[in-house]
Short mmCIF file of C-alpha atoms in Angstrom, two decimals:
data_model
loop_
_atom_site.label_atom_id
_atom_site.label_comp_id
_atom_site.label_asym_id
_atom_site.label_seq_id
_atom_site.Cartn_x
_atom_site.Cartn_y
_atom_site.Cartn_z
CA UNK A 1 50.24 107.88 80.21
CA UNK A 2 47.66 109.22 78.01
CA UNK A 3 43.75 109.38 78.56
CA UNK A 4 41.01 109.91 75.87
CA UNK A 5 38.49 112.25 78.24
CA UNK A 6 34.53 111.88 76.73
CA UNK A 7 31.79 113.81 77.82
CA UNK A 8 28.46 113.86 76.12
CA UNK A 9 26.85 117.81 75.37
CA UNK A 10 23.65 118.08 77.70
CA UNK A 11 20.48 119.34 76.42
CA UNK A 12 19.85 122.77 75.14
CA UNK A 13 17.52 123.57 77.89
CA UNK A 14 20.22 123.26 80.45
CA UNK A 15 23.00 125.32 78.66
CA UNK A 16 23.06 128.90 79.27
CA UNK A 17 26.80 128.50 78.76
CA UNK A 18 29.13 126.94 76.30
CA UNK A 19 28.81 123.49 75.41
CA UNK A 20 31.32 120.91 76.25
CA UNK A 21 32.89 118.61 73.45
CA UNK A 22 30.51 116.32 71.28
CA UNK A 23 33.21 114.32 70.84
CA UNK A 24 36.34 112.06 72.25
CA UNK A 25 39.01 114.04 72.83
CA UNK A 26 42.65 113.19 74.50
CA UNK A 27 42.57 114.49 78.11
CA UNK A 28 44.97 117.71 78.86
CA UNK A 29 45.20 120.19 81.74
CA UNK A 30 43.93 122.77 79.73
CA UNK A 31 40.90 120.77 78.46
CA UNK A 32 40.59 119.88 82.14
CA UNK A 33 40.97 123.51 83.34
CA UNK A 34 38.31 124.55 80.34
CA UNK A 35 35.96 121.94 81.51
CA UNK A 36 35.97 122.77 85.44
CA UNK A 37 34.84 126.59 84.34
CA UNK A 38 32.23 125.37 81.49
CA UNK A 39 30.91 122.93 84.71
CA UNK A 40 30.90 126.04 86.50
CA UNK A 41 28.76 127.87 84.45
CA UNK A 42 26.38 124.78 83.64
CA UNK A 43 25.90 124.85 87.53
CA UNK A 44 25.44 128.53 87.34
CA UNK A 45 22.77 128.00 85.07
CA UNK A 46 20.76 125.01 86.74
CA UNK A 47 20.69 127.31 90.15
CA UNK A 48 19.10 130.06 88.32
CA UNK A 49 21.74 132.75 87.10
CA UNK A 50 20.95 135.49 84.98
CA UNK A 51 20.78 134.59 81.43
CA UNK A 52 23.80 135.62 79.07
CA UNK A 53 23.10 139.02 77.07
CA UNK A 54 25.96 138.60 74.61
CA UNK A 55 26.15 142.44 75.56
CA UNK A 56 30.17 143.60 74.16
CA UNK A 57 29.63 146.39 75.86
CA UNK A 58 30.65 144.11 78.89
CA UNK A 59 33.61 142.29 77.26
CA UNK A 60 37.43 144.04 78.35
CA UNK A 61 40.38 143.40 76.33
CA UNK A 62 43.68 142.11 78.26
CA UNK A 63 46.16 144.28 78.57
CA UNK A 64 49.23 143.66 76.72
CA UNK A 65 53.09 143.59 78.79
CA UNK A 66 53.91 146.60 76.65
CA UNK A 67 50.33 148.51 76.58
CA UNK A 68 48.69 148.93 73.02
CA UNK A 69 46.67 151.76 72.13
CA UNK A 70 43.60 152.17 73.63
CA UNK A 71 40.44 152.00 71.04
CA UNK A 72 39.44 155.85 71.75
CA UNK A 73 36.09 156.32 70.57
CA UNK A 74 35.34 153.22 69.19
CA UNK A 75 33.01 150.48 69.45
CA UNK A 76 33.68 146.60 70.21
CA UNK A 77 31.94 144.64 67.30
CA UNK A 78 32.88 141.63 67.32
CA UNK A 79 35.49 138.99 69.10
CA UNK A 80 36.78 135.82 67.22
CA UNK A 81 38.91 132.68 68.36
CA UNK A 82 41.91 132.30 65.23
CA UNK A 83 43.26 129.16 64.77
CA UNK A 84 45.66 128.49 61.54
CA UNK A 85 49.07 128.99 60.81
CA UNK A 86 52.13 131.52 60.95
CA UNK A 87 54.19 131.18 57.33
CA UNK A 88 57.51 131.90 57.39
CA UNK A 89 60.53 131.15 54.80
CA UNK A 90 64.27 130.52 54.79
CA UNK A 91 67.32 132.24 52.81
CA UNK A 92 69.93 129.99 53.68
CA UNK A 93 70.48 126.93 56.06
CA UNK A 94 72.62 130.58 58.39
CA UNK A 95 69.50 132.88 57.80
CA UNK A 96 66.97 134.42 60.32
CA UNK A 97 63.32 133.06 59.29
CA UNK A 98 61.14 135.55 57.72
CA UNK A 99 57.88 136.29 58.84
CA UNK A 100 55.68 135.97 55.22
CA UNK A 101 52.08 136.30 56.66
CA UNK A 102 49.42 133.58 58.23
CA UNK A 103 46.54 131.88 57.24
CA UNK A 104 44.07 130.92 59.73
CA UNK A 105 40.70 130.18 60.64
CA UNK A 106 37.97 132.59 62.95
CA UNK A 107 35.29 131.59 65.38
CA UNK A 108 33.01 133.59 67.07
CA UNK A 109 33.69 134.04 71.28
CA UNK A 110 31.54 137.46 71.16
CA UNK A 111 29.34 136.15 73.95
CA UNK A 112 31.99 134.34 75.62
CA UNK A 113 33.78 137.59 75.52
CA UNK A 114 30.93 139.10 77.04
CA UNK A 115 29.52 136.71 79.18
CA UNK A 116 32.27 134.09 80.41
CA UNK A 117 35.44 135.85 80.94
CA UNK A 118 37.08 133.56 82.06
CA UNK A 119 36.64 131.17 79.65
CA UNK A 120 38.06 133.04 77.03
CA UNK A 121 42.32 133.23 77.48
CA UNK A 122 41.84 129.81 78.36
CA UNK A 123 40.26 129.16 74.54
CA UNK A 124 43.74 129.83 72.45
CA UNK A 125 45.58 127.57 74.27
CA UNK A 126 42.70 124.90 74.00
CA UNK A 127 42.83 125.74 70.12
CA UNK A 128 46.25 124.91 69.94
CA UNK A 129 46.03 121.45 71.19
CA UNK A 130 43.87 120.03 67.79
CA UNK A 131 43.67 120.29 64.38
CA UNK A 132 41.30 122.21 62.55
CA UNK A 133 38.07 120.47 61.37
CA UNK A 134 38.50 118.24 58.35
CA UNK A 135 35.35 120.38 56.79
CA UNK A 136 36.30 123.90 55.87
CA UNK A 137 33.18 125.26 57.08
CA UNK A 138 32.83 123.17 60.34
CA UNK A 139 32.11 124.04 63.86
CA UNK A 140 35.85 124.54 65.85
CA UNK A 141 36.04 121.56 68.39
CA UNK A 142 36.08 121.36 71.50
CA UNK A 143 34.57 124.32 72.44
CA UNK A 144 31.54 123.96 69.46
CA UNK A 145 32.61 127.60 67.98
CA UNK A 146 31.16 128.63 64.42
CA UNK A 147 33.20 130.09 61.66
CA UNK A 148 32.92 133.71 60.70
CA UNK A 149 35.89 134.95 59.47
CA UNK A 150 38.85 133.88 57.05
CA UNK A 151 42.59 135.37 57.59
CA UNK A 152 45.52 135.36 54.91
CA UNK A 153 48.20 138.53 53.99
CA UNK A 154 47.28 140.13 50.47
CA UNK A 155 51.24 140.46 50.93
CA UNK A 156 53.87 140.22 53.21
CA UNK A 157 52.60 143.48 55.26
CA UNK A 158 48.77 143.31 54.88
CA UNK A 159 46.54 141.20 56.91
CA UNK A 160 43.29 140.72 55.64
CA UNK A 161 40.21 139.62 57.78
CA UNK A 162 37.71 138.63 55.44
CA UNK A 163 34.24 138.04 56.87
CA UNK A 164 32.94 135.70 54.08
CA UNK A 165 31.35 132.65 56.15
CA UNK A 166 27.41 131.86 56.20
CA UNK A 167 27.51 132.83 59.90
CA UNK A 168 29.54 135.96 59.36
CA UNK A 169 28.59 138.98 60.51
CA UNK A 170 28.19 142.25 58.08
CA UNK A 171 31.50 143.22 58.15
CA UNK A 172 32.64 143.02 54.44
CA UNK A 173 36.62 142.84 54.36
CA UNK A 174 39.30 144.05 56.13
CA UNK A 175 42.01 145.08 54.84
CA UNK A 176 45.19 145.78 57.81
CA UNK A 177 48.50 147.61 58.64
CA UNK A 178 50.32 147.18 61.89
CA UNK A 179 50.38 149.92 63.90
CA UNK A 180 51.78 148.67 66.88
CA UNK A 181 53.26 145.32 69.10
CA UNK A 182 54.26 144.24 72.24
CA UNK A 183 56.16 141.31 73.00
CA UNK A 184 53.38 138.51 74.63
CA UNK A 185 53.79 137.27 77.87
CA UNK A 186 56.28 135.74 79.22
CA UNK A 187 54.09 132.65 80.73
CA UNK A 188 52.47 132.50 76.97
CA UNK A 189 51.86 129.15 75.55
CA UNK A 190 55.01 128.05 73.41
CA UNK A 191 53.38 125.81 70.96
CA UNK A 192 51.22 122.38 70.81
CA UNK A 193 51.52 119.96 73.67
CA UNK A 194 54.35 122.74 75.31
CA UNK A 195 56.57 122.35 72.35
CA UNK A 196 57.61 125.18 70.68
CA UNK A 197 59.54 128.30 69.97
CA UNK A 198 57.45 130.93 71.68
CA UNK A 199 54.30 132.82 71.32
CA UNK A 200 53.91 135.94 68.39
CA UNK A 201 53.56 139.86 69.33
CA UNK A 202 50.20 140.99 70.14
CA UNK A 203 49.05 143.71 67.60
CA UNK A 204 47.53 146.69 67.16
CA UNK A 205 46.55 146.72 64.06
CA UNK A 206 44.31 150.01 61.70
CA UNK A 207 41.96 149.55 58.61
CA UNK A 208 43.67 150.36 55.52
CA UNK A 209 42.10 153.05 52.88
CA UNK A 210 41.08 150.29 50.55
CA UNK A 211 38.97 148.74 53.07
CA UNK A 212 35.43 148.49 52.49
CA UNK A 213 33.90 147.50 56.03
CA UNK A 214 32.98 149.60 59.10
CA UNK A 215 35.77 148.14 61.03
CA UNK A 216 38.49 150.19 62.23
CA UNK A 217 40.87 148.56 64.10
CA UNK A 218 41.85 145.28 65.11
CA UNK A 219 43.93 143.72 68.30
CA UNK A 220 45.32 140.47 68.08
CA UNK A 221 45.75 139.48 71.77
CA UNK A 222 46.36 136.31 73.81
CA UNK A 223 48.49 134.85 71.38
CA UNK A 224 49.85 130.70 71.56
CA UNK A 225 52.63 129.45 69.54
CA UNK A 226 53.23 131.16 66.37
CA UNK A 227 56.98 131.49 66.63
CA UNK A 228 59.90 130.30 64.75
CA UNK A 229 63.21 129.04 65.22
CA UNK A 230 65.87 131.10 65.97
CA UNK A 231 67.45 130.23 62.81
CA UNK A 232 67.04 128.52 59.35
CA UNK A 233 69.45 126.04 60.35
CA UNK A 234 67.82 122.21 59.49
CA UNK A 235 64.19 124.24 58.18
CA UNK A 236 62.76 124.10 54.68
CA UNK A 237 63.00 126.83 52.63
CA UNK A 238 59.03 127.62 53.50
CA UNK A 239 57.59 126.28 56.52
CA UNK A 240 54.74 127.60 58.88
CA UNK A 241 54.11 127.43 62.74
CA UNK A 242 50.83 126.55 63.81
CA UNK A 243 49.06 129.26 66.72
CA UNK A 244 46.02 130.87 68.24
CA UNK A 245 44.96 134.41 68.97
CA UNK A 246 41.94 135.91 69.95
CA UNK A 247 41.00 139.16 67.94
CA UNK A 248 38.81 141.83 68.63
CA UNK A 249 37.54 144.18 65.92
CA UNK A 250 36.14 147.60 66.77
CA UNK A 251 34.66 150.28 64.70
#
């Protein structure tokens, strides 16, 4: 049996850590296991911790099953919480599904990167669990996130990270080539609600020459759902996959 699991956001003057949800929201382990470490912090903070520095020189990247390159001489700008779709589309009812792009949302986990590790692999899986917000440029719930960033392919083989929102940082737009994968882990979130056909790759991926932003390289790690079927077999001829990711850009 399902619960609906409430909790009202304390005051401002108590958080030195992430909010918990505004709103109602159905209860899951992972909103359960999100909650214990926010509660954590909140405690954290009442006792008198040090305040958060949002400081990315703090914040280390997972490493992937099959290690990505390292960013060598460059630095962490900024780390974002993607929530959208994979798009993929279908030859023939006998046909492998092709991988056509993604369109998804960003929201900013720089200082939860930074500050609260251990929030953040928790956060994709969380992501996965609701729908985006109804307004386009509204705050990612549960976890209160703001949106910076806007993802889509300029074709089938170039991501494009396009940091057009009113909270955005300076960071122009991105335009991508993979570089680089590894296959995500095995334990990896299949899709919403444990349903699903798997996780997608974690990237390396390099700024192309017609990119006009300081950003170098991106890593899309921590990856849940994303996956198709096997085969085309009883899909429509287009059809997406809904997942999360966190990326981290560098420059």
């Amino acid at each position: 049996m399902k619960y609906l699991f409430t909790i009202a956001c304390l005051a401002a003057s108590v958080l030195a850590s992430p909010a918990p949800p505004k709103g109602t929201f159905e209860w899951t382990p992972t909103l359960a296991g999100y909650m214990d470490v926010v509660f954590s912090y909140i405690q954290q903070a009442k006792s008198g911790a040090a305040s958060p520095t949002c400081d990315l020189a703090k914040a280390a990247m997972p490493v992937a099953p099959t290690p990505l390159p390292t960013p060598s001489g460059l630095t962490l700008q900024h780390v974002a919480l993607g929530r959208g779709v994979q798009n993929y589309t279908c030859a023939n009812a006998t046909a492998t599904p092709a991988a056509v792009g993604a369109v998804a949302r960003f929201y900013n986990v720089s200082c939860v990167a930074s500050d609260w590790p251990d929030l953040l692999p928790i956060m994709p899986n969380l992501a996965l669990q609701y729908p985006l917000p109804a307004d386009p440029t509204g705050d990612l719930e549960p976890s209160n996130l703001v949106l910076t960033t806007h993802h889509y392919f300029a074709n089938t083989t170039t991501p494009v990270f396009a940091f057009d929102a009113p909270e955005s940082p300076d960071f122009g737009r991105v335009f991508t080539q993979k570089v680089n994968s590894s296959e995500a882990p095995t334990n990896s979130v299949v899709g919403p609600n444990g349903q699903g056909n798997g996780a997608v790759a974690w990237l390396y991926l390099t700024s192309r020459a017609d990119t006009v932003s300081e950003i170098k390289a991106v890593y899309r790690l921590s990856t849940a759902g994303g996956n198709p079927p096997a085969t085309c077999q009883g899909q429509d001829s287009a059809f997406s996959v809904d997942y999360s990711a966190l990326y981290w850009f560098y420059s």
